[in-house]
Coordinates of C-alpha atoms and ligand atoms in Angstrom, one line a residue:
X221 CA -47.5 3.8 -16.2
X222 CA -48.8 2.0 -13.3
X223 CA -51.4 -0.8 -14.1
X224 CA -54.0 -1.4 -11.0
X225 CA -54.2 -4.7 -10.3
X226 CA -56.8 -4.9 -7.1
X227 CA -58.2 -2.8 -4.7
X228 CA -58.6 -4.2 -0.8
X229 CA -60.8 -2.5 1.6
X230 CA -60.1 -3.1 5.2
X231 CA -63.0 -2.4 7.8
X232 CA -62.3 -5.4 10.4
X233 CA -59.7 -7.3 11.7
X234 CA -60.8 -9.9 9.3
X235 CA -60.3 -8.2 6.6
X236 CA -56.6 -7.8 7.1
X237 CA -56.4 -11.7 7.5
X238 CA -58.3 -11.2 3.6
X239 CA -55.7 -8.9 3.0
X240 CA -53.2 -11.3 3.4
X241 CA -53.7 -13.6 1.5
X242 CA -54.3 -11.6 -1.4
X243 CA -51.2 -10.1 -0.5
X244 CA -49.8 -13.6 -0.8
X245 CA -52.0 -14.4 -4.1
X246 CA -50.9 -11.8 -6.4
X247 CA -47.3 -12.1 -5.0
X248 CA -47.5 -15.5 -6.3
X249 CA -48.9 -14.6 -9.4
X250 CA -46.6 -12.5 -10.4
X251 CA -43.7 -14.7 -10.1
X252 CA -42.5 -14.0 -6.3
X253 CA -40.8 -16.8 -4.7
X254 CA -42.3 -18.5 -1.6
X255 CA -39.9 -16.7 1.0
X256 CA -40.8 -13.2 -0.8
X257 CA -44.6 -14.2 -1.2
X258 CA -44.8 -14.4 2.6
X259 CA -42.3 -11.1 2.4
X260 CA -44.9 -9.3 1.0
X261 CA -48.0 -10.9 2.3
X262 CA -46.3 -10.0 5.9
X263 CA -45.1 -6.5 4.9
X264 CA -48.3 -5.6 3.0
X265 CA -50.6 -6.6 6.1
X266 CA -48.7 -5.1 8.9
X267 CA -48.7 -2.0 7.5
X268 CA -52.4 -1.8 7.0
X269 CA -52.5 -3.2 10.7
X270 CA -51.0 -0.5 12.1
X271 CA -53.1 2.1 9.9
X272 CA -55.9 0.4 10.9
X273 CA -55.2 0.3 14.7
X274 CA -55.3 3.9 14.2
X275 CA -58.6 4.9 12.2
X276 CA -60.3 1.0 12.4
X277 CA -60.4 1.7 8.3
X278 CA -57.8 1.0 5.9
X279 CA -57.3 0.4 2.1
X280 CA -54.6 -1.2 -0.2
X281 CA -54.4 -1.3 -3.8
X282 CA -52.0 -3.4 -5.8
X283 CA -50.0 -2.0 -8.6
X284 CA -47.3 -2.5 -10.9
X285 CA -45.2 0.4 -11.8
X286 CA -42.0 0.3 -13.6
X287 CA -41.6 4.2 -14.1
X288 CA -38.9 5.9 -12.0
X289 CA -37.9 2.5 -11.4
X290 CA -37.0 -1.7 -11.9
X291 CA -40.8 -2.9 -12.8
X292 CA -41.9 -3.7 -9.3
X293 CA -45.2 -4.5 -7.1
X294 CA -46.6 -1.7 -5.6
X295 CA -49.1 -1.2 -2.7
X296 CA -50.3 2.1 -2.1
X297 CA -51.8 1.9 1.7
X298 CA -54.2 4.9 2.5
X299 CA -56.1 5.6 6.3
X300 CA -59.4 6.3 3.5
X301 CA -59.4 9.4 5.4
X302 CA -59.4 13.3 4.4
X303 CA -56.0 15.1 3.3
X304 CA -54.3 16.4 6.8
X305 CA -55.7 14.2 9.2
X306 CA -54.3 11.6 6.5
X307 CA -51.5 12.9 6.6
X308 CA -51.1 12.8 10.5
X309 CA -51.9 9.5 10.6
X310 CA -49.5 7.9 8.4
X311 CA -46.6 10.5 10.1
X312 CA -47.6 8.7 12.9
X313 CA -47.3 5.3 11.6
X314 CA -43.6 6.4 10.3
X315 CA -43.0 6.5 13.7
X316 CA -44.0 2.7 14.5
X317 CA -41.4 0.7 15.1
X318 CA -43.3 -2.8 13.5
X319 CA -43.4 -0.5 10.2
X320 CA -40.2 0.4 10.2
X321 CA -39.1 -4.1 10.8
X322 CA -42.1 -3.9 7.7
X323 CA -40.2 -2.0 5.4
X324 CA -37.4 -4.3 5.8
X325 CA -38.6 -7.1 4.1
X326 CA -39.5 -4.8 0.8
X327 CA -36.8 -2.6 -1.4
X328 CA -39.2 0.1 -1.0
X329 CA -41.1 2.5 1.8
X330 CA -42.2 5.9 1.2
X331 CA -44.4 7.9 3.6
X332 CA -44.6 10.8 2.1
X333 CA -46.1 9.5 -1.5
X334 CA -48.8 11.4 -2.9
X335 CA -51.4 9.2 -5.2
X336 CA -54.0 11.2 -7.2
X337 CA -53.7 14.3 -4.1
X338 CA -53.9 11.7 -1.5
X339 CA -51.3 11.1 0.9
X340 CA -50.4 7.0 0.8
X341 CA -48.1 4.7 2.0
X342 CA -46.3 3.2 -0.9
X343 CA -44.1 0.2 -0.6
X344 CA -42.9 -1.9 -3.3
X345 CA -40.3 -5.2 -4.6
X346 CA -39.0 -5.5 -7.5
X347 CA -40.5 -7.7 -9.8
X348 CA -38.3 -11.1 -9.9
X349 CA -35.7 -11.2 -12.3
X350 CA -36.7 -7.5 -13.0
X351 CA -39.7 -8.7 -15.1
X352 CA -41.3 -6.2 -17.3
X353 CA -45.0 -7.8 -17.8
X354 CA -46.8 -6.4 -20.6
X355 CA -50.0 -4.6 -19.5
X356 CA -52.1 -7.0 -21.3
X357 CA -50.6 -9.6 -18.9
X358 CA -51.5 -7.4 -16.4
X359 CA -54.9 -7.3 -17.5
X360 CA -55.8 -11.2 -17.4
X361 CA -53.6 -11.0 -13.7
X362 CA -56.2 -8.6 -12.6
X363 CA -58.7 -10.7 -14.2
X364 CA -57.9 -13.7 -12.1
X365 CA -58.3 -11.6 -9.1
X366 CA -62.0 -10.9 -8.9
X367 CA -62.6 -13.4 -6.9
X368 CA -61.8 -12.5 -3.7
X369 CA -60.4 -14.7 -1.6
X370 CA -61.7 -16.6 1.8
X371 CA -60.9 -14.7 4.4
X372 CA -60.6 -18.1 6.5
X373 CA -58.9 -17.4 9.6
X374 CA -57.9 -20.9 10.4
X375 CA -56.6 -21.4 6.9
X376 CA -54.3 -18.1 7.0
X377 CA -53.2 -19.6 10.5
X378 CA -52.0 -22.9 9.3
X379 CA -50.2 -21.0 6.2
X380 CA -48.7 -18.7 8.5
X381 CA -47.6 -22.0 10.6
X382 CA -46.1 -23.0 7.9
X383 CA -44.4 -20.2 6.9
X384 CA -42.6 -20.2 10.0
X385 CA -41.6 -23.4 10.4
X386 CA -39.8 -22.7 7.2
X387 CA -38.8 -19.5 8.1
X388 CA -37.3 -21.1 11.0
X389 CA -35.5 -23.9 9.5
X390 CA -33.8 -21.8 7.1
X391 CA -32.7 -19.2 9.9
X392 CA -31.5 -22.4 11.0
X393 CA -29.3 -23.3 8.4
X394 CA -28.4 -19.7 8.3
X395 CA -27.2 -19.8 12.0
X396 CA -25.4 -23.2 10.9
X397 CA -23.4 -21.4 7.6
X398 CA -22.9 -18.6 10.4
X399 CA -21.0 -21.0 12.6
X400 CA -19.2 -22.8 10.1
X401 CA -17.8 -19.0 8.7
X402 CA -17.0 -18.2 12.3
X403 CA -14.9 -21.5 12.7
X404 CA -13.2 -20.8 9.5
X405 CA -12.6 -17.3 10.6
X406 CA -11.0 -18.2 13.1
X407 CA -8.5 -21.0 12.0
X408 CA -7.8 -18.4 9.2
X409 CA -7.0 -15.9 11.9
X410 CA -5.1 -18.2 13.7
X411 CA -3.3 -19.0 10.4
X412 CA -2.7 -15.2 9.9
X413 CA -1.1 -14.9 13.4
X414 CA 0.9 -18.2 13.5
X415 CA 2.1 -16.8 10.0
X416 CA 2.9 -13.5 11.9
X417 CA 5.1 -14.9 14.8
X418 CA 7.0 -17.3 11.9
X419 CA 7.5 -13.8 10.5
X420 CA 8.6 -12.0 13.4
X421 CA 11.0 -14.9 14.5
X422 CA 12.6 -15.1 11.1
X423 CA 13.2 -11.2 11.2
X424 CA 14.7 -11.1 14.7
X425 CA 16.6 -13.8 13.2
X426 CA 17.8 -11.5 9.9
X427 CA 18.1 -8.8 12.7
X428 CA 20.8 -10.9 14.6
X429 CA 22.5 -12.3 12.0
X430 CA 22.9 -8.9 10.3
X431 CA 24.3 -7.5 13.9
X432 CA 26.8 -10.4 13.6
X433 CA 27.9 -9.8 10.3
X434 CA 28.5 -6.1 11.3
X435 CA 30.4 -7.2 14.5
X436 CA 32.3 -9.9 12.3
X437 CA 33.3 -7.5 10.0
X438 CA 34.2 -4.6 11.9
X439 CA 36.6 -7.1 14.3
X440 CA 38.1 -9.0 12.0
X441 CA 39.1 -5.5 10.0
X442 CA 40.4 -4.3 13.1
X443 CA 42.5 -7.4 13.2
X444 CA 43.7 -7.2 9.9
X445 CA 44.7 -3.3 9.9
X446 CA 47.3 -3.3 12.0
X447 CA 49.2 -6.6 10.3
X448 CA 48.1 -4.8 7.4
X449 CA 50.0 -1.5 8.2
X450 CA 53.5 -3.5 9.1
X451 CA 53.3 -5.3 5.6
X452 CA 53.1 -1.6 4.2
X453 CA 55.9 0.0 6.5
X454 CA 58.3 -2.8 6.2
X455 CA 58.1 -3.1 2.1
X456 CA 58.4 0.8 2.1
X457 CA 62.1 -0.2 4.5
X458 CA 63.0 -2.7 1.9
X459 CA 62.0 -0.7 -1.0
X460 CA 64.1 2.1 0.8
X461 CA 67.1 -0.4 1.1
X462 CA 67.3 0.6 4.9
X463 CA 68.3 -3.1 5.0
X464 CA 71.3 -3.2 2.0
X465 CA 70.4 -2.8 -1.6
X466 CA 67.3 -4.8 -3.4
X467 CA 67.9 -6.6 -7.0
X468 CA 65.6 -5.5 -9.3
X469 CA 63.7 -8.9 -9.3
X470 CA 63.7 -8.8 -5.6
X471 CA 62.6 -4.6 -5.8
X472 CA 59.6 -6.0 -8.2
X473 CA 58.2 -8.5 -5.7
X474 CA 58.4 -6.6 -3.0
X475 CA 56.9 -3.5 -4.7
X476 CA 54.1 -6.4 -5.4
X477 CA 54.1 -7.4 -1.7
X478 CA 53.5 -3.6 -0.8
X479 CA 50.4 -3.0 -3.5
X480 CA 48.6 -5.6 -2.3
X481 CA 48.9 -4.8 1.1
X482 CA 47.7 -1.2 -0.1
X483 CA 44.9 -2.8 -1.9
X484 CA 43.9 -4.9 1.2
X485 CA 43.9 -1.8 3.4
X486 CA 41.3 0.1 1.1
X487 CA 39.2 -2.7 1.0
X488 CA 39.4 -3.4 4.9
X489 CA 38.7 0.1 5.4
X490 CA 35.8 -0.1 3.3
X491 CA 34.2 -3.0 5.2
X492 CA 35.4 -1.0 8.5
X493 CA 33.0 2.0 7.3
X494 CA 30.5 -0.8 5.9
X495 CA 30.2 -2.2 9.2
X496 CA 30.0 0.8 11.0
X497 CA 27.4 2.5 9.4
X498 CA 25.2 -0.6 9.5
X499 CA 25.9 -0.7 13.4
X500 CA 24.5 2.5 13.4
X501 CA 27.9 3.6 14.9
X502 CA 29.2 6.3 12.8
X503 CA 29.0 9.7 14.2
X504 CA 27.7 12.2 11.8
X505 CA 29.3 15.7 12.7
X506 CA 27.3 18.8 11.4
X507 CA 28.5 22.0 10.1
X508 CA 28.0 24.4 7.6
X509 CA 30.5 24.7 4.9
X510 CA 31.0 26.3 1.3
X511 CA 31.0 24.5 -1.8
X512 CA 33.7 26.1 -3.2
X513 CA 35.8 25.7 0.1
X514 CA 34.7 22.2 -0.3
X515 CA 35.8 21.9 -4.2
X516 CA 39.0 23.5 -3.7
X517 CA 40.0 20.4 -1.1
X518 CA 38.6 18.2 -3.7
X519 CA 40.6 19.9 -6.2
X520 CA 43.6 19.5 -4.4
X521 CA 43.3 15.8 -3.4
X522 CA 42.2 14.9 -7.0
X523 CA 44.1 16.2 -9.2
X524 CA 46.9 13.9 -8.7
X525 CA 44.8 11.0 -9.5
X526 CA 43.8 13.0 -13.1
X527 CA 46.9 11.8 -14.0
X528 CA 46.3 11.1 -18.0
X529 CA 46.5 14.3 -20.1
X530 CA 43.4 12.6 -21.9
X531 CA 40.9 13.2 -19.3
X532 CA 40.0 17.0 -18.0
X533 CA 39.2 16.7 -14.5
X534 CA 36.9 20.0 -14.0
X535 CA 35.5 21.2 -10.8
X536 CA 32.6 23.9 -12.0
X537 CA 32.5 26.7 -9.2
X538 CA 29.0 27.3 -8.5
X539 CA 28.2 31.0 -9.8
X540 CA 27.1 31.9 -5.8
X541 CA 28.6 30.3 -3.4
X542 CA 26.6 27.4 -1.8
X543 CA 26.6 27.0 2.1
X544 CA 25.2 23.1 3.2
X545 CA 24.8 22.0 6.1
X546 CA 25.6 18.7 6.2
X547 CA 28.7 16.5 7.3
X548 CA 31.7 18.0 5.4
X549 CA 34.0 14.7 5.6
X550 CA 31.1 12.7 4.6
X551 CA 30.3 14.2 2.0
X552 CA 33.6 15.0 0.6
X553 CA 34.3 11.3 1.0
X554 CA 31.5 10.5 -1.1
X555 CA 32.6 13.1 -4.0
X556 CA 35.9 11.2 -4.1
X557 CA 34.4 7.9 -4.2
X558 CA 32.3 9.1 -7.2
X559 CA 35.2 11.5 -9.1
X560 CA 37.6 8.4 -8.3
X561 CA 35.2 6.2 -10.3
X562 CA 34.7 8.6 -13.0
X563 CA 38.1 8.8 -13.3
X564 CA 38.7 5.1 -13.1
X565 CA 36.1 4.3 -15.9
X566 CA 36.9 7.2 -18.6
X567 CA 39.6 7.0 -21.1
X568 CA 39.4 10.3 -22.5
X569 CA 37.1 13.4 -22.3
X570 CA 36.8 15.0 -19.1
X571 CA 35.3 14.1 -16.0
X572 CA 33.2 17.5 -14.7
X573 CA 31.9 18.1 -10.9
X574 CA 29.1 20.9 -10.2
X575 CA 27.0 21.7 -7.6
X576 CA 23.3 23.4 -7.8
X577 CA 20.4 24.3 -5.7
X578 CA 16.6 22.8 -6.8
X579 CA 13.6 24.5 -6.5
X580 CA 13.0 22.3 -3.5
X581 CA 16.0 23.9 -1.6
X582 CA 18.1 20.4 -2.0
X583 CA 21.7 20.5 -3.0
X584 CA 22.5 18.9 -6.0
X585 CA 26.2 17.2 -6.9
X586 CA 26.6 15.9 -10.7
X587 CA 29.9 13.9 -11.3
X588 CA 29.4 13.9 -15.1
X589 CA 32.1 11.5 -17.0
X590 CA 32.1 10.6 -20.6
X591 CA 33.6 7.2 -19.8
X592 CA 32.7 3.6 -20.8
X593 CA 29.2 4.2 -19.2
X594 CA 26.7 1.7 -17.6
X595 CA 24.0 -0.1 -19.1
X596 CA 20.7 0.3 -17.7
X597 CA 20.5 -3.3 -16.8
X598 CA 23.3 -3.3 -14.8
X599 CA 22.6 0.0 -12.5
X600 CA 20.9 -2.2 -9.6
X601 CA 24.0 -4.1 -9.3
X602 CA 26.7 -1.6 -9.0
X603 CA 25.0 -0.3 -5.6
X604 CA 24.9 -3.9 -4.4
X605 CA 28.2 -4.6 -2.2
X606 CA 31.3 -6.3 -4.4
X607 CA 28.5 -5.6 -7.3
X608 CA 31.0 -4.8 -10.3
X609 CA 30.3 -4.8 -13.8
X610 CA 32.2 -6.6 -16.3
X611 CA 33.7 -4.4 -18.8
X612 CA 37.4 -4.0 -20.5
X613 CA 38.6 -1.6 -17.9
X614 CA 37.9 -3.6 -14.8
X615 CA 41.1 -5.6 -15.0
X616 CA 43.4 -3.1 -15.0
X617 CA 41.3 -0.6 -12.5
X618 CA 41.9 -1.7 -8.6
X619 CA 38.6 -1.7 -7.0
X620 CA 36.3 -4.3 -4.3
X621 CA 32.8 -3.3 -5.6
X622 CA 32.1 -1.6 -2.0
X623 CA 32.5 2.1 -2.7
X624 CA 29.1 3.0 -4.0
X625 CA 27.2 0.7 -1.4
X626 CA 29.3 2.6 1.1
X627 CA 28.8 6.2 -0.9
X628 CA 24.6 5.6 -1.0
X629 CA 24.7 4.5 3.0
X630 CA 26.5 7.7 3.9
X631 CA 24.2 9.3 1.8
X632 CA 21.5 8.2 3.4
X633 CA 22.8 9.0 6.8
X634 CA 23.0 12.3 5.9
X635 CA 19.2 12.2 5.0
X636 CA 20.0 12.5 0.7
X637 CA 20.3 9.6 -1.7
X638 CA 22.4 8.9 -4.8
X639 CA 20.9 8.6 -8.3
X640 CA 23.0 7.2 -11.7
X641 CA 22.1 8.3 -15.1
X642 CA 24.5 6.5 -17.9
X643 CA 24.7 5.6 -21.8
X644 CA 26.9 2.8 -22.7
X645 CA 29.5 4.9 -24.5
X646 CA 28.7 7.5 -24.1
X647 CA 29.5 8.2 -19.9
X648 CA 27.7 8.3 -16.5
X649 CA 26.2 11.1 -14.3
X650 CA 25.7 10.2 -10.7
X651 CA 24.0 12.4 -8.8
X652 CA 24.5 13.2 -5.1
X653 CA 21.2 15.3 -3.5
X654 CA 21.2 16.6 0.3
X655 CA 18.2 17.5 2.0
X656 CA 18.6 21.8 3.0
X657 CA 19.2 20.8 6.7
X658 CA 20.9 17.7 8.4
X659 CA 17.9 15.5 9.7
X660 CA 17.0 16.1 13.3
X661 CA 18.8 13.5 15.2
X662 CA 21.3 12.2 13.0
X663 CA 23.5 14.9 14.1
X664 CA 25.5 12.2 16.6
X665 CA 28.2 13.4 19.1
X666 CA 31.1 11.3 19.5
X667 CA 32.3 8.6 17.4
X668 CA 31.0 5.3 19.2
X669 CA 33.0 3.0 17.2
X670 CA 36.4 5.6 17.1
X671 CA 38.9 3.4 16.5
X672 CA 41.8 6.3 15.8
X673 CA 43.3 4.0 12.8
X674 CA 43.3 6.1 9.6
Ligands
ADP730 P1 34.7 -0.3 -7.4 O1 34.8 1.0 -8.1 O2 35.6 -0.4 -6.2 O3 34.7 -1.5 -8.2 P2 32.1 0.8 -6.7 O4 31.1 0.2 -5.8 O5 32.6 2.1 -6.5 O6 33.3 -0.3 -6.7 O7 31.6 0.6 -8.2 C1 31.0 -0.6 -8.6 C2 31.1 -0.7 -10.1 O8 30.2 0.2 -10.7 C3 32.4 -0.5 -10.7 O9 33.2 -1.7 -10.6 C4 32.0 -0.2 -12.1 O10 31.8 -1.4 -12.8 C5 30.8 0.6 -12.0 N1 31.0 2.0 -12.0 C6 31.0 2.9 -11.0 N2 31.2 4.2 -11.4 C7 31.3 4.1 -12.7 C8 31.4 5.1 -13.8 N3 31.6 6.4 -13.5 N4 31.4 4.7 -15.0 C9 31.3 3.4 -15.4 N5 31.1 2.4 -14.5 C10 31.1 2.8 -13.1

């Protein structure tokens, strides 16, 4: 319910210096601050300006409406005139660019308010605080507002002075907080990109330093493999007594002697493959092959490890042939990584390989055990290189904690990943998945990094 608190009639130019001050008046006594006071009083008599410069008559009444919505001041501003040639006139003040900067300083302009069938101008601010005044209040405001006020042009002037010089010293201080934010901005930003180069610098850094662990690594393996290979030959010679017969102490040493040089060789040609795939140096070479070609090889190369009659090592045909197209040798060598592990870590039971196709056209490879099994806390680690986890069969199994780091890189070179599922217990299911089709461009030509040593 809107209460009417004043009605303004404009028929001179100093009546709009009148409306002004009213403007200013009620503002004031409903609770408006001084900077929205002269808001309003500035608002409220531009408007009626303009409409005046058009049709030299004007009027303004001042309500408060809290309706359709926050309780706020209202001034309806009509041209007094007739219904269409009303309407024309305040189209045309739409159109004025002062209104429009008018507008600015309220929450609210509507041209195309109707009031009682009349076309009006409405603009309104909400009430400070979001006041609701009781309409009694209201009343007594209006009361207080039959006077009306002294339409003294000087007077209005010197207010209006002053409300610039205030205006201006707080655009002032504005301009001065402005500054200051720029200046902060911009050490900030200079922060942010001094913070960026540190950043930059450290990862070129990382970037070398990783480069030179791969070069490290991948020389000094070469170095070691041949010394390596002798220590192997010349125990098998001994061991072969191509050199006169061996007691048996001297037979145990140098069956020790020829171990460990075994043992050094699988873990040197791990760090060989490490190296090379983090060089970015090993060639994948793409084919498509059958998964139950592919087993069979498997089958063949693993059975003799499946040496304990406790543990079934099963390879499950897959019901229709699969064809991948992948990298057959990398991806056999990741199969025997996992199947040598499941192997390794499974005292009885059966360790069970099978192949499938998802929805999503990936290939899927379970290596299912029912060995000692992981816990869940330790899966991150065993994908970390030389990450092993302490359990009762680590002693006895031979191992350097780089086979899984090595099988989840070749993975991903081949665009698939590796996934672990395991109950302590109970046994481990690690999943190999390839993508249908070898990533464009990871189908390399020539081995960069060929070294021919097996
Ligand atoms: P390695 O077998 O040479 O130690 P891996 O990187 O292949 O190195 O494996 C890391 C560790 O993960 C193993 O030492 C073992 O603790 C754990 N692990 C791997 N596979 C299995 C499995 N099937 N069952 C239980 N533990 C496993």
């Amino acid at each position: 319910m809107a209460v009417s608190l004043q009605q303004v009639v404009v028929r001179s130019e100093q009546d709009i210096v009148a409306l002004r001050q009213r403007s200013r008046q009620i503002a004031a006594l409903l609770g408006f601050g001084t900077q929205d006071q002269t808001r309003i009083a500035t608002a409220v008599s531009e408007v009626t300006r303009i409409v005046f410069a058009q049709v030299r008559c004007a009027r303004a009444e001042f309500t408060v409406e809290g309706e359709n919505r926050p309780p706020s001041l209202c001034v309806r501003i009509d041209p007094g005139q007739g219904g269409s040639a009303a309407s024309e006139t305040i189209r045309q003040v739409g159109n004025n660019v002062a209104f429009t900067g008018a507008c600015r300083l309220l929450d609210w302009c509507d041209i195309s308010a109707m009031v009682d069938g009349r076309p009006v101008i409405l603009l309104a601010k909400h009430l400070p605080g979001g006041a609701d005044l009781g309409s009694d209040r209201l009343k007594k405001l209006a009361a207080q507002l039959v006077q009306p006020p002294t339409a003294d042009g000087m007077e209005e002037l010197e207010q209006q002075n002053r409300e610039l010089v205030q205006a201006l010293a707080e655009l002032r201080l504005r301009q001065e907080e402005l500054t200051a934010l720029t200046r902060e901005l911009e050490d900030t930003n200079r922060g942010v990109v001094a913070l960026y180069a540190e950043i930059e610098e450290k990862a070129e850094r990382l970037r070398r330093s990783d480069e030179m662990k791969s070069r490290f690594l991948s020389n000094t393996s070469h170095e070691l493999r041949t010394p390596l290979s002798s220590i192997r030959a010349l125990s098998q010679l001994l061991l072969d007594r191509v050199d006169g017969d061996l007691t048996p102490d001297q037979e145990t040493q140098v069956t020790f002697i020829k171990t460990a040089a075994i043992d050094l060789s699988g873990l040197v040609n791990d760090l060989l493959d490490l190296a090379k795939i983090e060089a970015g140096k090993v060639a994948v070479i793409r084919s498509v092959f059958s998964v139950t070609d592919l087993f069979a090889a498997l089958r063949g190369m693993l059975k003799p490890l499946a040496a304990s009659d406790a543990v079934a090592l099963i390879f499950q045909d897959p019901p229709d042939d699969i064809l991948v197209d992948s990298d057959e040798g990398k991806v056999s060598q990741i199969l025997r990584n996992l199947v040598f592990n499941a192997l390794k870590f499974t005292e009885a039971g059966s360790v069970c390989i099978s192949a499938s196709v998802d929805a999503a056209g990936e290939t899927q490879f379970d290596i299912v055990d029912t060995g000692i099994g992981i816990e869940e806390a330790h899966l991150p680690l065993i994908f970390e290189e030389f990450g092993q986890v302490e359990n009762r069969l680590q002693k006895h199994s031979k191992g350097t904690g780089l086979g899984l780091p090595l099988c989840e890189k070749l993975a991903a070179l081949l665009g698939g990943r590796i996934t672990v599922t395991s109950t302590p217990g109970s046994g481990s299911t690690f999943t190999l998945r390839l993508p249908k089709q070898l990533p464009a461009g990871q189908d390399s030509g020539a081995d960069l990094f060929a070294d021919g040593a097996a």
